[in-house]
C-alpha cells in the first residue's frame, strides 16, 4: 500500500518528503485504528456488564414470576392465580411490576393494568412498549402466559428508568469513543510531525552532499536515540567516503607528480641520446638508463596496483593457516644481510610457533616493508628488533628501530600513499611501504600502530592481527591519534 | 626449442619473436587464438606463449581449455597485462603452466620459457650440478670450487642452486625471490642484491675468475667463462 509513486522519483527532495509524509500518515491512521479498536473492545465489555446486566436481571425476574404463577394456576385454578397476583401487587413496594389476568372471555380478573396493551398482539408471547401508568408515560417489558382454560395473563416490569440509564451509558460511550479517536489521530499526526522534523536534518545533509558539499555532517540532537544513532552511522559513512576521496585525490596528485617525473626524465634522457649520441656505446648506455627509469615507473605502478588489489579485498580468498613466527623469521632472514651491510644488529624475539589464518605472502611483504623502513632509518651501529608475540585473541609483530623516530604529525600521515617523512627524502623509495602494510592489516581485520620508543630514540611499528579470521573492515580503529 | 607465439600486438609479437630467435629457438608467431589453436593441434611445440586478450571472439583462456581438452600437455606460458592475483589464478586453472605480466623484461620471459621447456622434456632429477670449477652435490648439500670446500648457509645454498640450474641464462630478481624465498612480491629495496653479493664473497672471491655476473636491467647469470 504505497501512496508515493516510486516511478516518479526523479528529483531527490520532493518525493522523499512525500514518502515521509505517507509514512507519517500511515502511522497516524494505524494509531487511530488501534485506539478505536481498543476503545470499542472496552465499550463492548462495559455494555455487557451494565446495560446487558440490567436486561438480563429483568428477564430472570419475569421468568421466575411466570413459573411461580403457572404453579399457582396448576394448584388452584384461576381464583388461586388471581389471589396470588393481588398478594404480589400488595407486596410490591416500588410498584415496578405490572400484572394483568384476563379470563377466557377477556374480562379482567386481577392486576394493576386496566387493559391489554395495544402493542401486544393476541398471540404475542413477549414484548416491550410504551405504557401510561398513573398518568406517567413509561416503558414496560412484558411476558405473556397463555393458560390451559383459555385465560391469559401478562407479567411485566417497568423498565423506563433502566432505559434512561442505558441511554446515558450509550451516550457516554459514544462521546468517549469519539474522544479516543480524535486523541489517537492527533497523536499520530504528532508522531508523523516528529518523524518529519527528526529526519529533516538527515535529508538536508544528504541533499547538500548530493550537491557537492561533502563537508556537511548531520547535526546530533544529543538524545542518543534511534535518530542520533542513524545520524552517527550516516556521519561515519560520510567520514569513510571523505577518507577514500582524500585517498583518491592523493593518489591522483601523486601520479601527477611521482609518475610524471620519472617519465619526463626518461623522455628527455632518450631525446638527448637521439640528438647527441654518436658512439654505439654511448647509445647503448643511454638506452639502458632509459630502461632503468621505466622499470622504476613499472615498479611504482605495480606497488600502487597491489595496494589497490589488497584494499579491494579480492585476496581474502587466499587466506590459509600459516605460522606467523616462521613468516616473520623468514622476512628477517631476507633483510639480515642488508642490515649487516649497514652494520645494524637485527634481533629476533619470537615464540616457537604462532599459527594464524591469513595470506602468508602479504604478511611477509608487510613485515618486509616494516624491516625495510627500519633499515633505512637506523644509523650504522644501531639495532632493529623484530618481535612476535601472542596476546588475547591477537598476534603482534613489532619492529623497533633505533632511528630518529617520527613526530606526531608524521606518524599520522605515515600510511598515506606517497607520504615520505622529512628524514626519508634522500633515501630511495616511493613512500608506499606503510600504505601497503595498512592495507594488509585492514584486509586481515587488524591494525598497524606507530609509536616512538619511550626510553630511547626510535620508532615502534606494531602490526596487530586477530587470531581468528574476521570479515574485512569489521574492525576499524576508532582512535585516529595513534592508529594509522 | 620450437615455440608457438600467440600475440595480437604486432610490436610485442615482433620483439618477442626476434629475441627468441636470437636465443636459438624456432618461433611461429600468430595473432589470433583460432590460428593458434589450429597450429597447436596440428604441429608439435615445446612451449606455447599466449596472450590472454585476443581478437576474434576466442581468448587465450579458451584456447588453453580447448587444447587441454584434447589431451595436449604442451607447456603454456601466459603473457598478459591482466596482473591481478585472481586473473593469474584463472590462467593457471585454465591449464596454463606459468604467468608473466606485461610489461616484462625479455630476459625474464626467456628464462621462464626455457625453464618450462626443460620441465616438459622431463629430465631426470639431478644429484650434482657443476659450472666451470664449481661443483654442487645436492644430496650431501656440499659445494666445492677448485676442490676447495665452500661453507654455505641453507638460503645461500638454495640461491646458488637456482643460479646453477639456470647456468648460462639470466635469472631475474623476481625469479630468485620466488624460487628461494617463495615470495611473490617485489621488496622496496633490492635485498636480493645484498644476498647475491654475500654469495659472491664466498663463491667468487679469491678464485681465478668470477662465476656470478650481474646483467644490467635484468638480473643475474652464472656462467663459467668471462
PDB file of C-alpha atoms in Angstrom, chain A residues 186-474:
ATOM      1  CA  UNK A 186      -3.705  13.836  16.842  1.00  0.00           C
ATOM      2  CA  UNK A 187      -1.119  11.510  18.468  1.00  0.00           C
ATOM      3  CA  UNK A 188      -0.441  10.016  15.064  1.00  0.00           C
ATOM      4  CA  UNK A 189      -0.125  13.425  13.480  1.00  0.00           C
ATOM      5  CA  UNK A 190       2.258  14.388  16.270  1.00  0.00           C
ATOM      6  CA  UNK A 191       4.354  11.249  15.672  1.00  0.00           C
ATOM      7  CA  UNK A 192       4.382  11.980  11.941  1.00  0.00           C
ATOM      8  CA  UNK A 193       5.492  15.530  12.605  1.00  0.00           C
ATOM      9  CA  UNK A 194       8.253  14.423  14.977  1.00  0.00           C
ATOM     10  CA  UNK A 195       9.353  11.882  12.381  1.00  0.00           C
ATOM     11  CA  UNK A 196       9.445  14.540   9.695  1.00  0.00           C
ATOM     12  CA  UNK A 197      11.258  17.003  11.944  1.00  0.00           C
ATOM     13  CA  UNK A 198      13.879  14.483  13.030  1.00  0.00           C
ATOM     14  CA  UNK A 199      14.563  13.205   9.537  1.00  0.00           C
ATOM     15  CA  UNK A 200      14.759  16.710   8.077  1.00  0.00           C
ATOM     16  CA  UNK A 201      18.460  17.281   9.015  1.00  0.00           C
ATOM     17  CA  UNK A 202      19.361  13.890   7.549  1.00  0.00           C
ATOM     18  CA  UNK A 203      17.589  14.729   4.308  1.00  0.00           C
ATOM     19  CA  UNK A 204      19.057  18.219   4.197  1.00  0.00           C
ATOM     20  CA  UNK A 205      22.555  16.795   4.695  1.00  0.00           C
ATOM     21  CA  UNK A 206      22.049  14.146   2.048  1.00  0.00           C
ATOM     22  CA  UNK A 207      20.789  16.812  -0.357  1.00  0.00           C
ATOM     23  CA  UNK A 208      23.772  19.068   0.417  1.00  0.00           C
ATOM     24  CA  UNK A 209      26.176  16.153  -0.123  1.00  0.00           C
ATOM     25  CA  UNK A 210      24.397  15.408  -3.367  1.00  0.00           C
ATOM     26  CA  UNK A 211      25.010  18.979  -4.436  1.00  0.00           C
ATOM     27  CA  UNK A 212      28.714  18.536  -3.770  1.00  0.00           C
ATOM     28  CA  UNK A 213      29.095  19.996  -0.295  1.00  0.00           C
ATOM     29  CA  UNK A 214      30.979  16.977   1.077  1.00  0.00           C
ATOM     30  CA  UNK A 215      31.949  18.627   4.345  1.00  0.00           C
ATOM     31  CA  UNK A 216      28.347  18.657   5.628  1.00  0.00           C
ATOM     32  CA  UNK A 217      27.503  16.341   8.524  1.00  0.00           C
ATOM     33  CA  UNK A 218      24.198  15.537  10.214  1.00  0.00           C
ATOM     34  CA  UNK A 219      23.796  17.503  13.489  1.00  0.00           C
ATOM     35  CA  UNK A 220      23.077  15.301  16.518  1.00  0.00           C
ATOM     36  CA  UNK A 221      20.235  16.072  18.912  1.00  0.00           C
ATOM     37  CA  UNK A 222      22.248  14.752  21.843  1.00  0.00           C
ATOM     38  CA  UNK A 223      19.460  12.419  22.975  1.00  0.00           C
ATOM     39  CA  UNK A 224      21.405   9.357  21.851  1.00  0.00           C
ATOM     40  CA  UNK A 225      18.154   7.928  20.477  1.00  0.00           C
ATOM     41  CA  UNK A 226      17.490   5.979  17.267  1.00  0.00           C
ATOM     42  CA  UNK A 227      17.772   9.101  15.135  1.00  0.00           C
ATOM     43  CA  UNK A 228      21.083  10.045  16.714  1.00  0.00           C
ATOM     44  CA  UNK A 229      22.386   6.546  16.091  1.00  0.00           C
ATOM     45  CA  UNK A 230      21.224   6.767  12.477  1.00  0.00           C
ATOM     46  CA  UNK A 231      22.858  10.186  12.143  1.00  0.00           C
ATOM     47  CA  UNK A 232      26.070   8.859  13.710  1.00  0.00           C
ATOM     48  CA  UNK A 233      26.339   5.915  11.347  1.00  0.00           C
ATOM     49  CA  UNK A 234      25.438   8.237   8.467  1.00  0.00           C
ATOM     50  CA  UNK A 235      28.252  10.581   9.525  1.00  0.00           C
ATOM     51  CA  UNK A 236      30.606   7.632   9.941  1.00  0.00           C
ATOM     52  CA  UNK A 237      29.822   6.582   6.393  1.00  0.00           C
ATOM     53  CA  UNK A 238      30.435  10.126   5.160  1.00  0.00           C
ATOM     54  CA  UNK A 239      33.776  10.234   7.002  1.00  0.00           C
ATOM     55  CA  UNK A 240      34.770   6.967   5.355  1.00  0.00           C
ATOM     56  CA  UNK A 241      33.782   8.316   1.938  1.00  0.00           C
ATOM     57  CA  UNK A 242      35.724  11.523   2.588  1.00  0.00           C
ATOM     58  CA  UNK A 243      38.728   9.406   3.609  1.00  0.00           C
ATOM     59  CA  UNK A 244      38.505   7.416   0.381  1.00  0.00           C
ATOM     60  CA  UNK A 245      38.047  10.585  -1.692  1.00  0.00           C
ATOM     61  CA  UNK A 246      41.082  12.058   0.005  1.00  0.00           C
ATOM     62  CA  UNK A 247      42.975   8.878  -0.845  1.00  0.00           C
ATOM     63  CA  UNK A 248      41.935   9.159  -4.483  1.00  0.00           C
ATOM     64  CA  UNK A 249      42.925  12.827  -4.513  1.00  0.00           C
ATOM     65  CA  UNK A 250      46.305  11.981  -3.001  1.00  0.00           C
ATOM     66  CA  UNK A 251      46.860   9.231  -5.499  1.00  0.00           C
ATOM     67  CA  UNK A 252      45.996  11.402  -8.463  1.00  0.00           C
ATOM     68  CA  UNK A 253      48.258  14.148  -7.134  1.00  0.00           C
ATOM     69  CA  UNK A 254      50.980  11.598  -6.607  1.00  0.00           C
ATOM     70  CA  UNK A 255      50.501  10.152 -10.058  1.00  0.00           C
ATOM     71  CA  UNK A 256      50.694  13.658 -11.440  1.00  0.00           C
ATOM     72  CA  UNK A 257      53.981  14.212  -9.644  1.00  0.00           C
ATOM     73  CA  UNK A 258      55.700  10.943  -8.746  1.00  0.00           C
ATOM     74  CA  UNK A 259      54.869   9.256 -12.010  1.00  0.00           C
ATOM     75  CA  UNK A 260      55.296  12.198 -14.316  1.00  0.00           C
ATOM     76  CA  UNK A 261      58.752  12.999 -13.001  1.00  0.00           C
ATOM     77  CA  UNK A 262      60.494   9.727 -13.943  1.00  0.00           C
ATOM     78  CA  UNK A 263      58.601   9.570 -17.243  1.00  0.00           C
ATOM     79  CA  UNK A 264      59.677  13.127 -18.097  1.00  0.00           C
ATOM     80  CA  UNK A 265      63.238  12.288 -17.082  1.00  0.00           C
ATOM     81  CA  UNK A 266      63.242   9.190 -19.272  1.00  0.00           C
ATOM     82  CA  UNK A 267      61.830  11.128 -22.170  1.00  0.00           C
ATOM     83  CA  UNK A 268      64.384  13.934 -22.021  1.00  0.00           C
ATOM     84  CA  UNK A 269      67.175  11.394 -21.498  1.00  0.00           C
ATOM     85  CA  UNK A 270      66.145   9.469 -24.610  1.00  0.00           C
ATOM     86  CA  UNK A 271      65.760  12.683 -26.565  1.00  0.00           C
ATOM     87  CA  UNK A 272      69.250  13.799 -25.552  1.00  0.00           C
ATOM     88  CA  UNK A 273      70.673  10.460 -26.723  1.00  0.00           C
ATOM     89  CA  UNK A 274      68.816  10.677 -30.017  1.00  0.00           C
ATOM     90  CA  UNK A 275      70.221  14.147 -30.624  1.00  0.00           C
ATOM     91  CA  UNK A 276      73.708  13.877 -29.169  1.00  0.00           C
ATOM     92  CA  UNK A 277      74.952  10.289 -29.085  1.00  0.00           C
ATOM     93  CA  UNK A 278      77.212   9.277 -31.919  1.00  0.00           C
ATOM     94  CA  UNK A 279      79.053   6.300 -30.479  1.00  0.00           C
ATOM     95  CA  UNK A 280      77.243   2.962 -30.308  1.00  0.00           C
ATOM     96  CA  UNK A 281      78.460   2.529 -26.726  1.00  0.00           C
ATOM     97  CA  UNK A 282      77.009   5.879 -25.712  1.00  0.00           C
ATOM     98  CA  UNK A 283      73.665   4.997 -27.323  1.00  0.00           C
ATOM     99  CA  UNK A 284      73.572   1.668 -25.549  1.00  0.00           C
ATOM    100  CA  UNK A 285      74.244   3.061 -22.101  1.00  0.00           C
ATOM    101  CA  UNK A 286      71.701   5.834 -22.681  1.00  0.00           C
ATOM    102  CA  UNK A 287      69.022   3.327 -23.602  1.00  0.00           C
ATOM    103  CA  UNK A 288      69.935   1.208 -20.592  1.00  0.00           C
ATOM    104  CA  UNK A 289      69.430   4.235 -18.360  1.00  0.00           C
ATOM    105  CA  UNK A 290      66.070   4.785 -20.048  1.00  0.00           C
ATOM    106  CA  UNK A 291      65.019   1.220 -19.335  1.00  0.00           C
ATOM    107  CA  UNK A 292      66.107   1.604 -15.714  1.00  0.00           C
ATOM    108  CA  UNK A 293      63.919   4.674 -15.341  1.00  0.00           C
ATOM    109  CA  UNK A 294      60.981   2.917 -16.967  1.00  0.00           C
ATOM    110  CA  UNK A 295      61.466  -0.073 -14.674  1.00  0.00           C
ATOM    111  CA  UNK A 296      61.087   2.298 -11.760  1.00  0.00           C
ATOM    112  CA  UNK A 297      57.804   3.561 -13.207  1.00  0.00           C
ATOM    113  CA  UNK A 298      56.613  -0.013 -13.697  1.00  0.00           C
ATOM    114  CA  UNK A 299      57.590  -0.911 -10.132  1.00  0.00           C
ATOM    115  CA  UNK A 300      55.685   2.134  -8.868  1.00  0.00           C
ATOM    116  CA  UNK A 301      52.643   1.127 -10.889  1.00  0.00           C
ATOM    117  CA  UNK A 302      52.806  -2.406  -9.573  1.00  0.00           C
ATOM    118  CA  UNK A 303      53.103  -1.197  -5.991  1.00  0.00           C
ATOM    119  CA  UNK A 304      50.043   1.046  -6.443  1.00  0.00           C
ATOM    120  CA  UNK A 305      48.023  -1.680  -8.134  1.00  0.00           C
ATOM    121  CA  UNK A 306      48.960  -4.164  -5.451  1.00  0.00           C
ATOM    122  CA  UNK A 307      47.732  -1.837  -2.713  1.00  0.00           C
ATOM    123  CA  UNK A 308      44.502  -1.258  -4.653  1.00  0.00           C
ATOM    124  CA  UNK A 309      44.115  -5.004  -5.108  1.00  0.00           C
ATOM    125  CA  UNK A 310      44.603  -5.654  -1.397  1.00  0.00           C
ATOM    126  CA  UNK A 311      42.185  -2.877  -0.465  1.00  0.00           C
ATOM    127  CA  UNK A 312      39.546  -4.336  -2.756  1.00  0.00           C
ATOM    128  CA  UNK A 313      39.613  -7.455  -0.586  1.00  0.00           C
ATOM    129  CA  UNK A 314      39.979  -9.737  -3.594  1.00  0.00           C
ATOM    130  CA  UNK A 315      42.816 -11.607  -1.930  1.00  0.00           C
ATOM    131  CA  UNK A 316      40.815 -12.791   1.052  1.00  0.00           C
ATOM    132  CA  UNK A 317      40.086 -15.977  -0.849  1.00  0.00           C
ATOM    133  CA  UNK A 318      43.772 -16.862  -0.472  1.00  0.00           C
ATOM    134  CA  UNK A 319      43.552 -16.975   3.342  1.00  0.00           C
ATOM    135  CA  UNK A 320      45.047 -20.105   4.847  1.00  0.00           C
ATOM    136  CA  UNK A 321      46.598 -21.094   8.163  1.00  0.00           C
ATOM    137  CA  UNK A 322      50.329 -20.404   8.468  1.00  0.00           C
ATOM    138  CA  UNK A 323      52.990 -19.921  11.124  1.00  0.00           C
ATOM    139  CA  UNK A 324      53.369 -16.196  11.812  1.00  0.00           C
ATOM    140  CA  UNK A 325      56.587 -16.693  13.817  1.00  0.00           C
ATOM    141  CA  UNK A 326      58.164 -18.566  10.929  1.00  0.00           C
ATOM    142  CA  UNK A 327      56.970 -15.993   8.388  1.00  0.00           C
ATOM    143  CA  UNK A 328      58.447 -13.149  10.455  1.00  0.00           C
ATOM    144  CA  UNK A 329      61.728 -15.007  10.847  1.00  0.00           C
ATOM    145  CA  UNK A 330      61.871 -15.655   7.098  1.00  0.00           C
ATOM    146  CA  UNK A 331      61.336 -11.972   6.389  1.00  0.00           C
ATOM    147  CA  UNK A 332      64.064 -11.119   8.881  1.00  0.00           C
ATOM    148  CA  UNK A 333      66.387 -13.594   7.162  1.00  0.00           C
ATOM    149  CA  UNK A 334      65.705 -11.764   3.884  1.00  0.00           C
ATOM    150  CA  UNK A 335      66.784  -8.446   5.437  1.00  0.00           C
ATOM    151  CA  UNK A 336      69.564  -9.733   7.657  1.00  0.00           C
ATOM    152  CA  UNK A 337      72.351  -9.298   5.039  1.00  0.00           C
ATOM    153  CA  UNK A 338      71.120  -5.778   4.234  1.00  0.00           C
ATOM    154  CA  UNK A 339      71.212  -4.853   7.928  1.00  0.00           C
ATOM    155  CA  UNK A 340      74.627  -6.433   8.317  1.00  0.00           C
ATOM    156  CA  UNK A 341      75.924  -4.451   5.327  1.00  0.00           C
ATOM    157  CA  UNK A 342      74.859  -1.288   7.174  1.00  0.00           C
ATOM    158  CA  UNK A 343      76.385  -2.543  10.460  1.00  0.00           C
ATOM    159  CA  UNK A 344      72.930  -2.817  12.033  1.00  0.00           C
ATOM    160  CA  UNK A 345      72.140  -5.570  14.510  1.00  0.00           C
ATOM    161  CA  UNK A 346      68.895  -7.433  13.722  1.00  0.00           C
ATOM    162  CA  UNK A 347      67.477  -9.123  16.814  1.00  0.00           C
ATOM    163  CA  UNK A 348      64.562 -11.546  16.634  1.00  0.00           C
ATOM    164  CA  UNK A 349      62.304 -12.496  19.512  1.00  0.00           C
ATOM    165  CA  UNK A 350      59.592 -14.957  18.539  1.00  0.00           C
ATOM    166  CA  UNK A 351      57.784 -17.952  20.016  1.00  0.00           C
ATOM    167  CA  UNK A 352      58.498 -21.403  18.574  1.00  0.00           C
ATOM    168  CA  UNK A 353      55.310 -21.261  16.528  1.00  0.00           C
ATOM    169  CA  UNK A 354      52.286 -18.980  16.265  1.00  0.00           C
ATOM    170  CA  UNK A 355      49.575 -20.282  13.949  1.00  0.00           C
ATOM    171  CA  UNK A 356      47.334 -17.613  12.368  1.00  0.00           C
ATOM    172  CA  UNK A 357      44.960 -17.512   9.388  1.00  0.00           C
ATOM    173  CA  UNK A 358      45.741 -15.106   6.581  1.00  0.00           C
ATOM    174  CA  UNK A 359      47.708 -14.503   3.416  1.00  0.00           C
ATOM    175  CA  UNK A 360      51.281 -15.544   4.165  1.00  0.00           C
ATOM    176  CA  UNK A 361      52.713 -13.735   1.150  1.00  0.00           C
ATOM    177  CA  UNK A 362      51.049 -10.424   2.078  1.00  0.00           C
ATOM    178  CA  UNK A 363      52.014 -10.678   5.746  1.00  0.00           C
ATOM    179  CA  UNK A 364      55.577 -11.440   4.650  1.00  0.00           C
ATOM    180  CA  UNK A 365      55.542  -8.387   2.404  1.00  0.00           C
ATOM    181  CA  UNK A 366      54.149  -6.224   5.214  1.00  0.00           C
ATOM    182  CA  UNK A 367      56.833  -7.392   7.648  1.00  0.00           C
ATOM    183  CA  UNK A 368      59.446  -6.945   4.918  1.00  0.00           C
ATOM    184  CA  UNK A 369      58.268  -3.355   4.380  1.00  0.00           C
ATOM    185  CA  UNK A 370      58.491  -2.628   8.107  1.00  0.00           C
ATOM    186  CA  UNK A 371      62.022  -4.067   8.162  1.00  0.00           C
ATOM    187  CA  UNK A 372      62.837  -2.111   5.019  1.00  0.00           C
ATOM    188  CA  UNK A 373      61.819   1.146   6.693  1.00  0.00           C
ATOM    189  CA  UNK A 374      63.657   0.242   9.873  1.00  0.00           C
ATOM    190  CA  UNK A 375      66.888  -0.458   7.946  1.00  0.00           C
ATOM    191  CA  UNK A 376      66.534   2.841   6.113  1.00  0.00           C
ATOM    192  CA  UNK A 377      66.172   4.938   9.259  1.00  0.00           C
ATOM    193  CA  UNK A 378      68.519   3.146  11.631  1.00  0.00           C
ATOM    194  CA  UNK A 379      72.030   4.604  11.611  1.00  0.00           C
ATOM    195  CA  UNK A 380      75.107   2.410  11.344  1.00  0.00           C
ATOM    196  CA  UNK A 381      75.815   0.616  14.602  1.00  0.00           C
ATOM    197  CA  UNK A 382      72.118   0.693  15.558  1.00  0.00           C
ATOM    198  CA  UNK A 383      69.752  -2.141  16.388  1.00  0.00           C
ATOM    199  CA  UNK A 384      66.489  -3.388  14.916  1.00  0.00           C
ATOM    200  CA  UNK A 385      64.296  -5.653  16.993  1.00  0.00           C
ATOM    201  CA  UNK A 386      61.686  -7.875  15.433  1.00  0.00           C
ATOM    202  CA  UNK A 387      59.356  -9.390  17.999  1.00  0.00           C
ATOM    203  CA  UNK A 388      56.405 -11.704  17.540  1.00  0.00           C
ATOM    204  CA  UNK A 389      54.011 -12.111  20.458  1.00  0.00           C
ATOM    205  CA  UNK A 390      50.547 -13.545  21.021  1.00  0.00           C
ATOM    206  CA  UNK A 391      48.000 -11.695  23.143  1.00  0.00           C
ATOM    207  CA  UNK A 392      44.329 -12.359  23.946  1.00  0.00           C
ATOM    208  CA  UNK A 393      42.930 -13.078  20.502  1.00  0.00           C
ATOM    209  CA  UNK A 394      45.687 -11.032  18.921  1.00  0.00           C
ATOM    210  CA  UNK A 395      49.083 -11.660  17.413  1.00  0.00           C
ATOM    211  CA  UNK A 396      51.552  -8.781  17.290  1.00  0.00           C
ATOM    212  CA  UNK A 397      54.540  -8.355  15.012  1.00  0.00           C
ATOM    213  CA  UNK A 398      56.548  -5.363  16.224  1.00  0.00           C
ATOM    214  CA  UNK A 399      59.556  -3.818  14.522  1.00  0.00           C
ATOM    215  CA  UNK A 400      61.564  -1.457  16.731  1.00  0.00           C
ATOM    216  CA  UNK A 401      64.399   0.580  15.263  1.00  0.00           C
ATOM    217  CA  UNK A 402      66.930   2.916  16.807  1.00  0.00           C
ATOM    218  CA  UNK A 403      66.446   5.653  14.219  1.00  0.00           C
ATOM    219  CA  UNK A 404      65.284   9.217  14.842  1.00  0.00           C
ATOM    220  CA  UNK A 405      61.616   8.254  15.340  1.00  0.00           C
ATOM    221  CA  UNK A 406      58.765  10.342  13.964  1.00  0.00           C
ATOM    222  CA  UNK A 407      56.813  13.354  15.118  1.00  0.00           C
ATOM    223  CA  UNK A 408      53.147  13.007  15.971  1.00  0.00           C
ATOM    224  CA  UNK A 409      52.143  14.679  12.694  1.00  0.00           C
ATOM    225  CA  UNK A 410      54.445  12.448  10.662  1.00  0.00           C
ATOM    226  CA  UNK A 411      53.079   9.336  12.361  1.00  0.00           C
ATOM    227  CA  UNK A 412      49.536  10.334  11.494  1.00  0.00           C
ATOM    228  CA  UNK A 413      50.336  10.775   7.839  1.00  0.00           C
ATOM    229  CA  UNK A 414      52.849   7.943   7.538  1.00  0.00           C
ATOM    230  CA  UNK A 415      50.462   5.449   5.952  1.00  0.00           C
ATOM    231  CA  UNK A 416      49.235   7.810   3.238  1.00  0.00           C
ATOM    232  CA  UNK A 417      50.258   6.827  -0.230  1.00  0.00           C
ATOM    233  CA  UNK A 418      53.440   8.609  -1.354  1.00  0.00           C
ATOM    234  CA  UNK A 419      53.918  10.291   2.016  1.00  0.00           C
ATOM    235  CA  UNK A 420      57.575  10.476   2.903  1.00  0.00           C
ATOM    236  CA  UNK A 421      58.760  11.793   6.217  1.00  0.00           C
ATOM    237  CA  UNK A 422      61.354  14.541   6.238  1.00  0.00           C
ATOM    238  CA  UNK A 423      64.143  12.139   7.196  1.00  0.00           C
ATOM    239  CA  UNK A 424      63.462   9.818   4.265  1.00  0.00           C
ATOM    240  CA  UNK A 425      63.502  12.343   1.419  1.00  0.00           C
ATOM    241  CA  UNK A 426      67.045  11.435   0.487  1.00  0.00           C
ATOM    242  CA  UNK A 427      66.627   7.636   0.595  1.00  0.00           C
ATOM    243  CA  UNK A 428      65.184   5.674  -2.318  1.00  0.00           C
ATOM    244  CA  UNK A 429      61.537   4.569  -2.222  1.00  0.00           C
ATOM    245  CA  UNK A 430      58.082   5.668  -3.309  1.00  0.00           C
ATOM    246  CA  UNK A 431      56.502   6.254   0.081  1.00  0.00           C
ATOM    247  CA  UNK A 432      54.141   3.317  -0.432  1.00  0.00           C
ATOM    248  CA  UNK A 433      55.570   0.874   2.124  1.00  0.00           C
ATOM    249  CA  UNK A 434      53.337   1.710   5.078  1.00  0.00           C
ATOM    250  CA  UNK A 435      50.313   2.236   2.832  1.00  0.00           C
ATOM    251  CA  UNK A 436      50.693  -1.383   1.821  1.00  0.00           C
ATOM    252  CA  UNK A 437      51.162  -2.511   5.443  1.00  0.00           C
ATOM    253  CA  UNK A 438      47.986  -0.650   6.384  1.00  0.00           C
ATOM    254  CA  UNK A 439      46.059  -2.257   3.529  1.00  0.00           C
ATOM    255  CA  UNK A 440      47.327  -5.712   4.536  1.00  0.00           C
ATOM    256  CA  UNK A 441      46.385  -5.063   8.169  1.00  0.00           C
ATOM    257  CA  UNK A 442      42.886  -3.908   7.181  1.00  0.00           C
ATOM    258  CA  UNK A 443      42.395  -6.936   4.926  1.00  0.00           C
ATOM    259  CA  UNK A 444      43.137  -9.198   7.893  1.00  0.00           C
ATOM    260  CA  UNK A 445      40.910  -7.148  10.236  1.00  0.00           C
ATOM    261  CA  UNK A 446      43.973  -5.907  12.113  1.00  0.00           C
ATOM    262  CA  UNK A 447      45.764  -2.619  12.663  1.00  0.00           C
ATOM    263  CA  UNK A 448      49.169  -1.026  12.235  1.00  0.00           C
ATOM    264  CA  UNK A 449      50.256   1.288  15.038  1.00  0.00           C
ATOM    265  CA  UNK A 450      53.243   3.604  15.080  1.00  0.00           C
ATOM    266  CA  UNK A 451      54.727   4.999  18.273  1.00  0.00           C
ATOM    267  CA  UNK A 452      58.035   6.393  19.410  1.00  0.00           C
ATOM    268  CA  UNK A 453      60.165   4.383  21.804  1.00  0.00           C
ATOM    269  CA  UNK A 454      59.660   5.613  25.311  1.00  0.00           C
ATOM    270  CA  UNK A 455      63.185   5.361  26.671  1.00  0.00           C
ATOM    271  CA  UNK A 456      65.368   5.873  23.595  1.00  0.00           C
ATOM    272  CA  UNK A 457      65.105   7.406  20.146  1.00  0.00           C
ATOM    273  CA  UNK A 458      63.477   5.112  17.632  1.00  0.00           C
ATOM    274  CA  UNK A 459      60.150   4.031  16.179  1.00  0.00           C
ATOM    275  CA  UNK A 460      57.996   1.030  17.068  1.00  0.00           C
ATOM    276  CA  UNK A 461      55.748  -0.240  14.300  1.00  0.00           C
ATOM    277  CA  UNK A 462      53.259  -2.839  15.527  1.00  0.00           C
ATOM    278  CA  UNK A 463      51.256  -4.965  13.128  1.00  0.00           C
ATOM    279  CA  UNK A 464      48.401  -6.493  15.072  1.00  0.00           C
ATOM    280  CA  UNK A 465      46.399  -9.354  13.587  1.00  0.00           C
ATOM    281  CA  UNK A 466      43.368 -11.124  15.007  1.00  0.00           C
ATOM    282  CA  UNK A 467      43.974 -14.793  15.758  1.00  0.00           C
ATOM    283  CA  UNK A 468      40.699 -15.816  14.162  1.00  0.00           C
ATOM    284  CA  UNK A 469      39.671 -14.881  10.651  1.00  0.00           C
ATOM    285  CA  UNK A 470      37.367 -11.877  10.636  1.00  0.00           C
ATOM    286  CA  UNK A 471      35.400 -10.293   7.812  1.00  0.00           C
ATOM    287  CA  UNK A 472      37.104  -7.418   6.054  1.00  0.00           C
ATOM    288  CA  UNK A 473      36.666  -3.946   7.530  1.00  0.00           C
ATOM    289  CA  UNK A 474      34.946  -5.426  10.555  1.00  0.00           C
TER     290      UNK A 474
END
